JSON list of N, CA and C in Angstrom, two decimals:
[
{"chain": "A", "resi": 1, "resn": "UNK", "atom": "N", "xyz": [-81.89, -49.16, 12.24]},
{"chain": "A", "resi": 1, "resn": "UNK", "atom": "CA", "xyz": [-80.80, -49.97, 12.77]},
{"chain": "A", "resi": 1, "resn": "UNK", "atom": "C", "xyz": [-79.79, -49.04, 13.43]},
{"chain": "A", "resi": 2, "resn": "UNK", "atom": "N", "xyz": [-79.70, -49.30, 14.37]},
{"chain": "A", "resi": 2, "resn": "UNK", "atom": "CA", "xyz": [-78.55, -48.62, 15.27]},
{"chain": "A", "resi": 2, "resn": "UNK", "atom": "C", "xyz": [-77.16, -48.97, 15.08]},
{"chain": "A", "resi": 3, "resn": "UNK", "atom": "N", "xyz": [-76.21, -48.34, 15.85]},
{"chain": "A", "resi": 3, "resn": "UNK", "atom": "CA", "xyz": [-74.63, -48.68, 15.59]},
{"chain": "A", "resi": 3, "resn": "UNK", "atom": "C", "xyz": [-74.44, -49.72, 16.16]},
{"chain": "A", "resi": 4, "resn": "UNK", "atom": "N", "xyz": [-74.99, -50.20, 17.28]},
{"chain": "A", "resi": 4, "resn": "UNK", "atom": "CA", "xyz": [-74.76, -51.43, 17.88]},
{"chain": "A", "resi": 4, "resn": "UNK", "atom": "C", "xyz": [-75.17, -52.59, 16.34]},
{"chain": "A", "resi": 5, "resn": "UNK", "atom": "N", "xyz": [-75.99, -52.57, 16.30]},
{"chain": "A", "resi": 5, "resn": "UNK", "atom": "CA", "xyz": [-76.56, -53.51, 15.13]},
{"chain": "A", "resi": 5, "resn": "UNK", "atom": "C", "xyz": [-75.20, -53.84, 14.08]},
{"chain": "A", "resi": 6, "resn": "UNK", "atom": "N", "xyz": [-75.41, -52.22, 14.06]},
{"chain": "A", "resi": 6, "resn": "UNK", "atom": "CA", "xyz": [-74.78, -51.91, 12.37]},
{"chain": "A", "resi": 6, "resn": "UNK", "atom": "C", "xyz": [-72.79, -53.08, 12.47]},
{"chain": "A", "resi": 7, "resn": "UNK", "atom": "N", "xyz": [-72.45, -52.29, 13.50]},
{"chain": "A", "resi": 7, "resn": "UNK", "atom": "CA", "xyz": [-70.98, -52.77, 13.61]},
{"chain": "A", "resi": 7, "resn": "UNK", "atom": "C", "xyz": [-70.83, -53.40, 15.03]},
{"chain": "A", "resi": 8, "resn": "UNK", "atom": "N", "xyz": [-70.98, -54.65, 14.66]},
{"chain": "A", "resi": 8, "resn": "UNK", "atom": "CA", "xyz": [-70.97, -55.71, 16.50]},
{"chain": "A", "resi": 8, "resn": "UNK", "atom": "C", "xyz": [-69.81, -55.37, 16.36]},
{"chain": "A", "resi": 9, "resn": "UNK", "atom": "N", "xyz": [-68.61, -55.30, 16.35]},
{"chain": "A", "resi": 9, "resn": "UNK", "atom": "CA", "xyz": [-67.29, -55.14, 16.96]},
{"chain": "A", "resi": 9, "resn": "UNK", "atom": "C", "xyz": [-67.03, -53.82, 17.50]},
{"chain": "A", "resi": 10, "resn": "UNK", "atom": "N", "xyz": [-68.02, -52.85, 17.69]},
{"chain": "A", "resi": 10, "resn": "UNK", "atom": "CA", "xyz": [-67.70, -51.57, 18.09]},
{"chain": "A", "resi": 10, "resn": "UNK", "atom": "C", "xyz": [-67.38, -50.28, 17.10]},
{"chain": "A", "resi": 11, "resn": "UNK", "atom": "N", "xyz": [-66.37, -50.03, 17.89]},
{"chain": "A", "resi": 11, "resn": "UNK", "atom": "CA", "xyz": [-66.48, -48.54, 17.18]},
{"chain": "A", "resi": 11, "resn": "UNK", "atom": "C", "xyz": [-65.15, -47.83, 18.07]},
{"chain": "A", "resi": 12, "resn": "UNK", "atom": "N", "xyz": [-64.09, -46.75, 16.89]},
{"chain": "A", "resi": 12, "resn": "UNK", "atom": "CA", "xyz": [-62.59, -46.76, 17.43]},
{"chain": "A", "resi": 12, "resn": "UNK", "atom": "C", "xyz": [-62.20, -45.52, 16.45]},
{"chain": "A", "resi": 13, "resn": "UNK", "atom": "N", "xyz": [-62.29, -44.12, 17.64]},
{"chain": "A", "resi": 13, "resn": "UNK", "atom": "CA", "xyz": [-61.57, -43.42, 17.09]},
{"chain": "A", "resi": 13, "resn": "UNK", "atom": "C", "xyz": [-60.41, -43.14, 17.38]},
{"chain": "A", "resi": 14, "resn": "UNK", "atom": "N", "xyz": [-59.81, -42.49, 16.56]},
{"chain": "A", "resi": 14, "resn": "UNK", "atom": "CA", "xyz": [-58.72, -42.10, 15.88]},
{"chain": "A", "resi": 14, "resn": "UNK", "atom": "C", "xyz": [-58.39, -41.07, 16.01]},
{"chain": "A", "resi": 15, "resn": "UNK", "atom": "N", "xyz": [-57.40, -40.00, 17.31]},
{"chain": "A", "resi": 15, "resn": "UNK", "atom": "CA", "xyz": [-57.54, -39.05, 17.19]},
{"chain": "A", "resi": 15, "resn": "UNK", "atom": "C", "xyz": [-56.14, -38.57, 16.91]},
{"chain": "A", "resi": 16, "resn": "UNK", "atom": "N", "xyz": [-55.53, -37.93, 15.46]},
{"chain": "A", "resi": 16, "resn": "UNK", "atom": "CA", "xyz": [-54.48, -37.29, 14.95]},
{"chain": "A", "resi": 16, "resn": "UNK", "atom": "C", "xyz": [-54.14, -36.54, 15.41]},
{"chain": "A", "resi": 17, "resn": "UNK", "atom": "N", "xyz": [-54.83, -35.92, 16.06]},
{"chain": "A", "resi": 17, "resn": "UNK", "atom": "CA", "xyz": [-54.51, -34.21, 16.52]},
{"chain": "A", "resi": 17, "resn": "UNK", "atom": "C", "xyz": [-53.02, -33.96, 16.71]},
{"chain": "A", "resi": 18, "resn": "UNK", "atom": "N", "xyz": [-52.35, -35.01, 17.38]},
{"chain": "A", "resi": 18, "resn": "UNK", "atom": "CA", "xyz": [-50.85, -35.17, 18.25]},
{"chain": "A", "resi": 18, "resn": "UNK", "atom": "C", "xyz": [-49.49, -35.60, 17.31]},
{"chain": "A", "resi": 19, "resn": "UNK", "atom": "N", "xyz": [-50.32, -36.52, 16.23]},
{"chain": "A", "resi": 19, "resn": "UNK", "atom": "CA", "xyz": [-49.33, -37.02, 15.19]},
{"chain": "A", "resi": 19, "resn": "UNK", "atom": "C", "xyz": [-48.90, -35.95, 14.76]},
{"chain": "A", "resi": 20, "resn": "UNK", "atom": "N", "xyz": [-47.27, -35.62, 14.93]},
{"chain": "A", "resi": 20, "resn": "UNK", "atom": "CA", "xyz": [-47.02, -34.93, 14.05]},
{"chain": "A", "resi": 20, "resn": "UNK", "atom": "C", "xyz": [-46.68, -34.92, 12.62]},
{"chain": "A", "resi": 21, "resn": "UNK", "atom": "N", "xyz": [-46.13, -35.80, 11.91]},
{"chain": "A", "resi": 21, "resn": "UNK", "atom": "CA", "xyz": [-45.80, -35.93, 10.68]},
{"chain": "A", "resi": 21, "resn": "UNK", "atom": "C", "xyz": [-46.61, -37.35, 10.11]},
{"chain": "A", "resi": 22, "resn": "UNK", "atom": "N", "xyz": [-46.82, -37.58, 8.71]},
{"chain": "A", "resi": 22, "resn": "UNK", "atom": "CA", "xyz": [-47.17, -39.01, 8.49]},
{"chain": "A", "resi": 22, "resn": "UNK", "atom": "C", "xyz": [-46.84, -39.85, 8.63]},
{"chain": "A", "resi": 23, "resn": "UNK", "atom": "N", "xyz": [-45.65, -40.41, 8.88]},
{"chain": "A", "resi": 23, "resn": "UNK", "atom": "CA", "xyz": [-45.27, -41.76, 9.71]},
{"chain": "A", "resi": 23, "resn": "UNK", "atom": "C", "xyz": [-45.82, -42.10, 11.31]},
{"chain": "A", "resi": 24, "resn": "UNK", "atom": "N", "xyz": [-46.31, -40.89, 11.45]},
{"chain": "A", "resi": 24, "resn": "UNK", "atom": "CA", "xyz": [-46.99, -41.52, 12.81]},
{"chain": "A", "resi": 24, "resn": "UNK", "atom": "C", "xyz": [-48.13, -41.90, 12.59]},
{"chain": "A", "resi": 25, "resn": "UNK", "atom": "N", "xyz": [-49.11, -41.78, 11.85]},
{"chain": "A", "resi": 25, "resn": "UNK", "atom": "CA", "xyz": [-50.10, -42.20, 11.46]},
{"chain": "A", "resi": 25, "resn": "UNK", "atom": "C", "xyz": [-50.42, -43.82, 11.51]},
{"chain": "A", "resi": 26, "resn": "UNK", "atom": "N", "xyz": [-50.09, -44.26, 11.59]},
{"chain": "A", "resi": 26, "resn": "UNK", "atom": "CA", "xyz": [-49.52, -46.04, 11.31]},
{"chain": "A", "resi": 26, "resn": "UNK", "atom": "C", "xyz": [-49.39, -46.68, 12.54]},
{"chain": "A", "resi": 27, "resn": "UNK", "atom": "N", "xyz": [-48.54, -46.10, 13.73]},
{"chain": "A", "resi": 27, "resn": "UNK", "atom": "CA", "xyz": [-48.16, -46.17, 14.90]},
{"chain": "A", "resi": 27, "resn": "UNK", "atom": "C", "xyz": [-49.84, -46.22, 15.57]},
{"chain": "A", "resi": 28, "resn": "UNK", "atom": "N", "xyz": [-50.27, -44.45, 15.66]},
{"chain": "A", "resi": 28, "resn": "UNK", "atom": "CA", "xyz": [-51.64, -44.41, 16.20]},
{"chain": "A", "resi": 28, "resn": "UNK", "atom": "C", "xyz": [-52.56, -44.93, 15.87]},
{"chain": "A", "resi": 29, "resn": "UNK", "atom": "N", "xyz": [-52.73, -45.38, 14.64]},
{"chain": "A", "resi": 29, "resn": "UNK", "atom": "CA", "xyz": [-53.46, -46.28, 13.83]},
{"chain": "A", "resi": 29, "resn": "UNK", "atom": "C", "xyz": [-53.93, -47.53, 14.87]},
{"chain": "A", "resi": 30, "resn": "UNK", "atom": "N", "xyz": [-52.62, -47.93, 14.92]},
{"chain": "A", "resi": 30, "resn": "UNK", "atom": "CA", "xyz": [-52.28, -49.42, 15.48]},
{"chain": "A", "resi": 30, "resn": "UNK", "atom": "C", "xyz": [-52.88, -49.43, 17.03]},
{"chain": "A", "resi": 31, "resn": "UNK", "atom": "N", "xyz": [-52.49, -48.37, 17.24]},
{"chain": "A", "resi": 31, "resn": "UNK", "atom": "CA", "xyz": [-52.46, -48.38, 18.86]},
{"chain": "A", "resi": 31, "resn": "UNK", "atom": "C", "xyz": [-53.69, -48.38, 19.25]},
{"chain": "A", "resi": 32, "resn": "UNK", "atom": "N", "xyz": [-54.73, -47.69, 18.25]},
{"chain": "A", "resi": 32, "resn": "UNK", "atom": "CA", "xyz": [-56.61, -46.94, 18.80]},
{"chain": "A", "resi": 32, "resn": "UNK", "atom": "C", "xyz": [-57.05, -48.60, 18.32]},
{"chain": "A", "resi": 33, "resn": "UNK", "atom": "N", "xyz": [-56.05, -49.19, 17.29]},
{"chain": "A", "resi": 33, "resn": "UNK", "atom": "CA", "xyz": [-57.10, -50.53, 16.99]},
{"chain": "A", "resi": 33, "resn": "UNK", "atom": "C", "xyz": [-56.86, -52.15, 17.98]},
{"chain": "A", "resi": 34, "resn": "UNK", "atom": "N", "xyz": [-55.83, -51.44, 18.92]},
{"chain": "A", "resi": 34, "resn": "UNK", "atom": "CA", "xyz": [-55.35, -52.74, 19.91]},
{"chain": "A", "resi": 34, "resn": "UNK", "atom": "C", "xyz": [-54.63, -53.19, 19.31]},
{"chain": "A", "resi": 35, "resn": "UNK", "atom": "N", "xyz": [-53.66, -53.26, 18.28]},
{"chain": "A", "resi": 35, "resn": "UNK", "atom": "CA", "xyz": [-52.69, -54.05, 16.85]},
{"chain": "A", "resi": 35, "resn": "UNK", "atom": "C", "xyz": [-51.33, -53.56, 17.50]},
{"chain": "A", "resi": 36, "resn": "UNK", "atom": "N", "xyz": [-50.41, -54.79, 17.29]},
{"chain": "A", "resi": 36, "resn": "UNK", "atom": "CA", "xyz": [-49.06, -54.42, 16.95]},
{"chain": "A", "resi": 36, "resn": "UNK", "atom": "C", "xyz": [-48.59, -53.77, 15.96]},
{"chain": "A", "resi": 37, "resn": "UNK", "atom": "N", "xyz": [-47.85, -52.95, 15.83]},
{"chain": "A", "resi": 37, "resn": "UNK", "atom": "CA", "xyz": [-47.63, -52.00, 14.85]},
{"chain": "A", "resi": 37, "resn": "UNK", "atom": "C", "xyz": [-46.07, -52.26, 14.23]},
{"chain": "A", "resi": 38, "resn": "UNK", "atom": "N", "xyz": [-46.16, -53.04, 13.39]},
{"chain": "A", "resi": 38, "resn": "UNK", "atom": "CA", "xyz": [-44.70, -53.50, 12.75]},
{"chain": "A", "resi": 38, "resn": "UNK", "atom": "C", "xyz": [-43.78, -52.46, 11.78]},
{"chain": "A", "resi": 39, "resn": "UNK", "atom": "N", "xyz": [-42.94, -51.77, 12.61]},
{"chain": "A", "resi": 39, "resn": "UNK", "atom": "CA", "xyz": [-42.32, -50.76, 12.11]},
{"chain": "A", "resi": 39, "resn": "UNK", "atom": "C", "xyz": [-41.74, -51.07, 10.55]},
{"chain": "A", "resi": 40, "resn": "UNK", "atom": "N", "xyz": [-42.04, -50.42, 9.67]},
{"chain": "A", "resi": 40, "resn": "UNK", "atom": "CA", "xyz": [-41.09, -50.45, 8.26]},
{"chain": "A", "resi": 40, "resn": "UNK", "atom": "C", "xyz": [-42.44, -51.22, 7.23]},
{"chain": "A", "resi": 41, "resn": "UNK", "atom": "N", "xyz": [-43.14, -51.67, 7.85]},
{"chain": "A", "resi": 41, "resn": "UNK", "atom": "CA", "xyz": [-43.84, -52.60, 7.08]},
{"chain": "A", "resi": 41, "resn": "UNK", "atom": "C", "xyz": [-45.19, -52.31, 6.45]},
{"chain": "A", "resi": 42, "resn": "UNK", "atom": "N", "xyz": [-45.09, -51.34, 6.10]},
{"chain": "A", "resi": 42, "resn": "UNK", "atom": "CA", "xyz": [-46.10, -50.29, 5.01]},
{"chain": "A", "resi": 42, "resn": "UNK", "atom": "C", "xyz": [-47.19, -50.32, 5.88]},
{"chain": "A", "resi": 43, "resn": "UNK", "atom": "N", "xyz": [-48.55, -50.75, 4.92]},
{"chain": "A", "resi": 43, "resn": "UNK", "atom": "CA", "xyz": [-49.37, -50.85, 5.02]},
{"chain": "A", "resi": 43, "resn": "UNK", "atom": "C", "xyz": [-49.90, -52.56, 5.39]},
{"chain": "A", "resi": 44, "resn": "UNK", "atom": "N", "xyz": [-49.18, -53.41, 5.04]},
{"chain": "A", "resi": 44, "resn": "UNK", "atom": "CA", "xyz": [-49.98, -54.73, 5.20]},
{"chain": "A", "resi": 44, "resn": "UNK", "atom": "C", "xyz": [-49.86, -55.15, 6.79]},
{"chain": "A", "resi": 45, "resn": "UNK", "atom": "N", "xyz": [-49.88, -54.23, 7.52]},
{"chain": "A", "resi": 45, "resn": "UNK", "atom": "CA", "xyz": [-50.20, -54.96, 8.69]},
{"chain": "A", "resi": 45, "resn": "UNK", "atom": "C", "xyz": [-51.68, -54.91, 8.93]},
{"chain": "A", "resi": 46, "resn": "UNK", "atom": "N", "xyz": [-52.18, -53.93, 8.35]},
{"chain": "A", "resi": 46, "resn": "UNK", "atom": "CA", "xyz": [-53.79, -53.55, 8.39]},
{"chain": "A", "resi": 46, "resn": "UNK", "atom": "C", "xyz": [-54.54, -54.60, 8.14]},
{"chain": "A", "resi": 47, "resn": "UNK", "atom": "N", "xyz": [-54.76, -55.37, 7.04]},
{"chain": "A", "resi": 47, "resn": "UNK", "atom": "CA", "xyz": [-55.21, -56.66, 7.01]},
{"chain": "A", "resi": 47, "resn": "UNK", "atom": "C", "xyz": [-55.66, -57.73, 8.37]},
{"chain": "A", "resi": 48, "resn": "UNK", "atom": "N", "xyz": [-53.89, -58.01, 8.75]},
{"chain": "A", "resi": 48, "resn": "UNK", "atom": "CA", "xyz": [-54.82, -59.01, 9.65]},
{"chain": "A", "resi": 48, "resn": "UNK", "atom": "C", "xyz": [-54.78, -58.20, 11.26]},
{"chain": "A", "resi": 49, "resn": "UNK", "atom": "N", "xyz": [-54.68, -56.85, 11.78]},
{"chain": "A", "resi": 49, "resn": "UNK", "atom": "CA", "xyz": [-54.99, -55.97, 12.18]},
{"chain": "A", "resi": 49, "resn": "UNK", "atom": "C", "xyz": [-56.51, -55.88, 12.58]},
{"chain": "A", "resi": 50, "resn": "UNK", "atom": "N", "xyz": [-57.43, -56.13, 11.02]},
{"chain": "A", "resi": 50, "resn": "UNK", "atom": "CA", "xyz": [-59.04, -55.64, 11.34]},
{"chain": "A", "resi": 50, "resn": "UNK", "atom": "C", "xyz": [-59.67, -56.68, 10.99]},
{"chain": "A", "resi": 51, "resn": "UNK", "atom": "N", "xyz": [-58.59, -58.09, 10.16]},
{"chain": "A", "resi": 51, "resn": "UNK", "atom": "CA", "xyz": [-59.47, -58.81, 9.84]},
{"chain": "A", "resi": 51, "resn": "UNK", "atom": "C", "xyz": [-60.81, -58.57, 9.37]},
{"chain": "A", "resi": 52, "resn": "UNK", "atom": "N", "xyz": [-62.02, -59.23, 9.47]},
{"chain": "A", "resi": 52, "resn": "UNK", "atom": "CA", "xyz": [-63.06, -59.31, 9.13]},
{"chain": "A", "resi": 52, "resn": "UNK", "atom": "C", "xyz": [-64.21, -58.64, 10.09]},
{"chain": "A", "resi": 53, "resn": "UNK", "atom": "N", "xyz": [-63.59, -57.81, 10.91]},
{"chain": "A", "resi": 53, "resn": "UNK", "atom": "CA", "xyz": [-64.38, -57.12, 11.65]},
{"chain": "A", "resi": 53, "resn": "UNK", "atom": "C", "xyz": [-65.44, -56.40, 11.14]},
{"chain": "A", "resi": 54, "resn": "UNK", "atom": "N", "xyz": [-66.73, -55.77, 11.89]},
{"chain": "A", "resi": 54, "resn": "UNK", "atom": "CA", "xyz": [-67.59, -55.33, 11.68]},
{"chain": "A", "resi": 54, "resn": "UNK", "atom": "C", "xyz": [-67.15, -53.88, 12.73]},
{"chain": "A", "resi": 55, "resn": "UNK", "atom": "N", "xyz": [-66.64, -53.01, 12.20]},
{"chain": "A", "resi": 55, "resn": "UNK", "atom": "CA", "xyz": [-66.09, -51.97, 12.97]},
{"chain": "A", "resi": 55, "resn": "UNK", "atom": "C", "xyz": [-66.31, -50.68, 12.30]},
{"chain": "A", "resi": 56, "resn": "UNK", "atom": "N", "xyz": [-66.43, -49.78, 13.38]},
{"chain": "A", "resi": 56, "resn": "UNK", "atom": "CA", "xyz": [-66.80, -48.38, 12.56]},
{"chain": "A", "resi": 56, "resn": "UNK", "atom": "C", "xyz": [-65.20, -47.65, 13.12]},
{"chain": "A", "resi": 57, "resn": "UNK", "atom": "N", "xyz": [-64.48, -47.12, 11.96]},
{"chain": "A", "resi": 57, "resn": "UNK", "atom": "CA", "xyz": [-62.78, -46.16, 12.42]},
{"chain": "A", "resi": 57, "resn": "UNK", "atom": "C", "xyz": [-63.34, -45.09, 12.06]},
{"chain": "A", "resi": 58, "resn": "UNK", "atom": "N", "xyz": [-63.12, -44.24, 12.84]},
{"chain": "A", "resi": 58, "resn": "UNK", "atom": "CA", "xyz": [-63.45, -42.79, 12.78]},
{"chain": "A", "resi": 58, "resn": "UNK", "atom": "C", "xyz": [-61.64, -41.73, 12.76]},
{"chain": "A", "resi": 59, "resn": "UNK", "atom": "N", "xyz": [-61.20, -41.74, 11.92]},
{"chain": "A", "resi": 59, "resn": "UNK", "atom": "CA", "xyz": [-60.14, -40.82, 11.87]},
{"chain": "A", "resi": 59, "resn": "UNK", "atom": "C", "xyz": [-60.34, -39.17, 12.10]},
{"chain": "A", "resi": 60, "resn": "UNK", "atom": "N", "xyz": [-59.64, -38.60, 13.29]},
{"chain": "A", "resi": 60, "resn": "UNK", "atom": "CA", "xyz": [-60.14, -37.25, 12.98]},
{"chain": "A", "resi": 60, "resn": "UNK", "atom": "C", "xyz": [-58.73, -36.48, 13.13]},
{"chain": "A", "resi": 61, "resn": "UNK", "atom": "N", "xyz": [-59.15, -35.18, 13.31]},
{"chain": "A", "resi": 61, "resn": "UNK", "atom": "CA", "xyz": [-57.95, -34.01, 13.42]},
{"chain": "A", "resi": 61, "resn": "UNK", "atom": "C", "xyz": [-56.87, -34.45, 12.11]},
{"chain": "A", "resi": 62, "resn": "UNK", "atom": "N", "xyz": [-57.35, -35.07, 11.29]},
{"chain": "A", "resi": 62, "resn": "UNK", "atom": "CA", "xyz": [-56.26, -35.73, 10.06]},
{"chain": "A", "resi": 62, "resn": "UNK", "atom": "C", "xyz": [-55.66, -34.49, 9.15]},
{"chain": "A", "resi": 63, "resn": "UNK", "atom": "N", "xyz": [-55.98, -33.50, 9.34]},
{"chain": "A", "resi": 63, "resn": "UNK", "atom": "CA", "xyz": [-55.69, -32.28, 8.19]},
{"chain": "A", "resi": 63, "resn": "UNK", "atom": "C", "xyz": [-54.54, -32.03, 7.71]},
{"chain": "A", "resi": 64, "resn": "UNK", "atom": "N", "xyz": [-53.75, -32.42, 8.72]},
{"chain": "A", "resi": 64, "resn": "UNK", "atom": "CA", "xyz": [-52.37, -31.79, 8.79]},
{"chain": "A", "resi": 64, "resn": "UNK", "atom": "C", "xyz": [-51.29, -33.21, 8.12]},
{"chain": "A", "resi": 65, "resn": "UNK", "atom": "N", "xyz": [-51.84, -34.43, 8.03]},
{"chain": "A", "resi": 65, "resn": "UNK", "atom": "CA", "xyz": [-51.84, -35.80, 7.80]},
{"chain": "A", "resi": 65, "resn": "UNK", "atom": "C", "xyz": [-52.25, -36.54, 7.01]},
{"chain": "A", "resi": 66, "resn": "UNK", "atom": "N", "xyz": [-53.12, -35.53, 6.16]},
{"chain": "A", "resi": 66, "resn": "UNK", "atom": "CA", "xyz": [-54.28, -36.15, 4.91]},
{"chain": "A", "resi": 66, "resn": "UNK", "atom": "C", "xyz": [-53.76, -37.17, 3.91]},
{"chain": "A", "resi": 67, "resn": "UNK", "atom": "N", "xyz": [-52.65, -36.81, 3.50]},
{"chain": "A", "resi": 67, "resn": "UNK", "atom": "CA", "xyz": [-52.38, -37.93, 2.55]},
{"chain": "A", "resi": 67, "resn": "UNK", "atom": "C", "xyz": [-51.95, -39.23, 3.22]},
{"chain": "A", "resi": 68, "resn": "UNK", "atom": "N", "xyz": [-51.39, -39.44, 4.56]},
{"chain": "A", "resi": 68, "resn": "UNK", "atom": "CA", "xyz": [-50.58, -40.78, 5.01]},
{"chain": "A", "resi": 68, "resn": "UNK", "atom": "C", "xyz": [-52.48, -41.14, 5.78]},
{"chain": "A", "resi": 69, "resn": "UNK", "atom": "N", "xyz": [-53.33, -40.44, 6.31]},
{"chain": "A", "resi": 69, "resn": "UNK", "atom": "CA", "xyz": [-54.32, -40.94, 6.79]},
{"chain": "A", "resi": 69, "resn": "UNK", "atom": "C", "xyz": [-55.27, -41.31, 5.31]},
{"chain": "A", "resi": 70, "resn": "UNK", "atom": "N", "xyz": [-55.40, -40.66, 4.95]},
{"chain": "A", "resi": 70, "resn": "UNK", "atom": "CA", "xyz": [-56.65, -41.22, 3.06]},
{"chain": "A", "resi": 70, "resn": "UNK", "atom": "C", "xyz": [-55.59, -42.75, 2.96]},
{"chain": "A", "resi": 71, "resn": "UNK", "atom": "N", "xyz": [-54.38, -42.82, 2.73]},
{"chain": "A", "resi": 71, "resn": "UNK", "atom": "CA", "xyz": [-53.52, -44.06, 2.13]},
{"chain": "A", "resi": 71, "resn": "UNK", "atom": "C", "xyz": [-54.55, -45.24, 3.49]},
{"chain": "A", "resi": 72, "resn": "UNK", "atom": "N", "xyz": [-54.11, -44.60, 4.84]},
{"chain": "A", "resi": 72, "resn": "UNK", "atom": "CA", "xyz": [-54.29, -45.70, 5.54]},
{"chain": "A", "resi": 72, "resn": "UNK", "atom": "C", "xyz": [-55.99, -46.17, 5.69]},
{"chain": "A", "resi": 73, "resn": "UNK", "atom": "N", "xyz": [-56.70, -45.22, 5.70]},
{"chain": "A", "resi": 73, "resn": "UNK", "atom": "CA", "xyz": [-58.45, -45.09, 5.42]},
{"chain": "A", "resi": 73, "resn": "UNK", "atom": "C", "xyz": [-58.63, -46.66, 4.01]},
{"chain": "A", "resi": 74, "resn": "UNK", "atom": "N", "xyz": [-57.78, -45.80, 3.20]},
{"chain": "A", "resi": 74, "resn": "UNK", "atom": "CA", "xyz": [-57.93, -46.96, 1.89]},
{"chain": "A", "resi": 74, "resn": "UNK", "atom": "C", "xyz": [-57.51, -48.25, 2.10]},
{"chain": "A", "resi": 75, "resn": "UNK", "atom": "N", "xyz": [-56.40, -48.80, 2.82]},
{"chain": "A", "resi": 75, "resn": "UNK", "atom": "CA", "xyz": [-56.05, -50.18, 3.18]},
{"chain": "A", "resi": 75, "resn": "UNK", "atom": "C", "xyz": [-57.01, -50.41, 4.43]},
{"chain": "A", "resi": 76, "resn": "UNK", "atom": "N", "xyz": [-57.30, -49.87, 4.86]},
{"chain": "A", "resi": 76, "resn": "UNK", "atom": "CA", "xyz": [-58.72, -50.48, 5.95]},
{"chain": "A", "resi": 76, "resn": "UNK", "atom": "C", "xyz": [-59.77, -50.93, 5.23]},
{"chain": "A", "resi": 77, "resn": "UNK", "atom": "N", "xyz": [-60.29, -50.10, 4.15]},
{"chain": "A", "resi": 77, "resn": "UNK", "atom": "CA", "xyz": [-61.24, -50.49, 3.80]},
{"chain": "A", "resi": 77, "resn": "UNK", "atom": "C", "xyz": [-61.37, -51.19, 2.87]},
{"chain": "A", "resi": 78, "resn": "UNK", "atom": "N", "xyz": [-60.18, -51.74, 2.04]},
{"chain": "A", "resi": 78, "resn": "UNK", "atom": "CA", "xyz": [-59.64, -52.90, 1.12]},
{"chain": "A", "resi": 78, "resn": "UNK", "atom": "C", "xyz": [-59.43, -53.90, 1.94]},
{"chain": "A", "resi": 79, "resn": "UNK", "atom": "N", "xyz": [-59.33, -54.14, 3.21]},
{"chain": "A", "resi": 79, "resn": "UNK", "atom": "CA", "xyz": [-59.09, -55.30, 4.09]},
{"chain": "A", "resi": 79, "resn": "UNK", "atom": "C", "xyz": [-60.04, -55.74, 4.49]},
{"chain": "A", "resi": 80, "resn": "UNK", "atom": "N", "xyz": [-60.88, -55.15, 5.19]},
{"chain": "A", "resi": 80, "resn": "UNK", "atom": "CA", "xyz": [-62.38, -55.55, 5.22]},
{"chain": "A", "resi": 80, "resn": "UNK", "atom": "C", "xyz": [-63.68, -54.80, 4.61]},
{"chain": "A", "resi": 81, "resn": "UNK", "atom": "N", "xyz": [-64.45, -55.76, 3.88]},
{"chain": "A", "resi": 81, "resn": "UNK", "atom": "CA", "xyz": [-65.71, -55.02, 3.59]},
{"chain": "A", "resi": 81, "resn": "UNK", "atom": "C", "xyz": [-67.00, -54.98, 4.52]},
{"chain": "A", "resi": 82, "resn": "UNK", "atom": "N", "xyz": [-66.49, -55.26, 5.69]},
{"chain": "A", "resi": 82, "resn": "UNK", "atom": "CA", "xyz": [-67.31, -55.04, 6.74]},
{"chain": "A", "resi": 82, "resn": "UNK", "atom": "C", "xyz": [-66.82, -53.76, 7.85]},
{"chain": "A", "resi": 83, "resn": "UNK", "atom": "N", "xyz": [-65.74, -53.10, 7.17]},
{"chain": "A", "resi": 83, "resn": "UNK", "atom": "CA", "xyz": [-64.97, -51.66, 7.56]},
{"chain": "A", "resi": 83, "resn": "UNK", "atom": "C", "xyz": [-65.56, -51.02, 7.42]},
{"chain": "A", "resi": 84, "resn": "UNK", "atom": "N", "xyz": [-66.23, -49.85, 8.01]},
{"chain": "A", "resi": 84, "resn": "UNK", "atom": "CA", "xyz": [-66.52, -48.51, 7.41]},
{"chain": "A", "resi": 84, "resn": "UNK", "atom": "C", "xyz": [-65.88, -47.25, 8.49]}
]
């Protein structure tokens, strides 16, 4: 089974490299997934953000970001179980 198969909604990376601190994380988040990005408002915008999509997020260059990107990795993939 191929990626097409695997995730009909595509496929959306994520590239950190530029974020500088963890609050941007959230912003770029939003932006690679087509989402409004509701300033102040944690994490629950992610939810209806990915909905029930069948999507592959690829986060990278996160090193420098690890803990605000793992937090946001984890509410993606608590929002949908068709996330990976």
């Amino acid at each position: 089974m191929g990626l097409t198969e695997r995730f009909a909604d595509g496929a959306v990376f994520v590239d950190l490299a530029r974020v500088s601190d963890a609050p941007g994380v959230g912003p770029r988040l939003a932006e690679a997934l087509g989402a409004r990005y509701p300033g102040g408002a944690g994490l629950a915008w992610i939810g209806p953000a990915v909905g029930d999509a069948k999507l592959l997020v690829v986060l990278d260059n996160c090193e420098h970001v690890i803990n605000a990107a793992a937090e946001h990795a984890e509410a993606l993939l608590a929002a949908s179980p068709s996330l990976r």
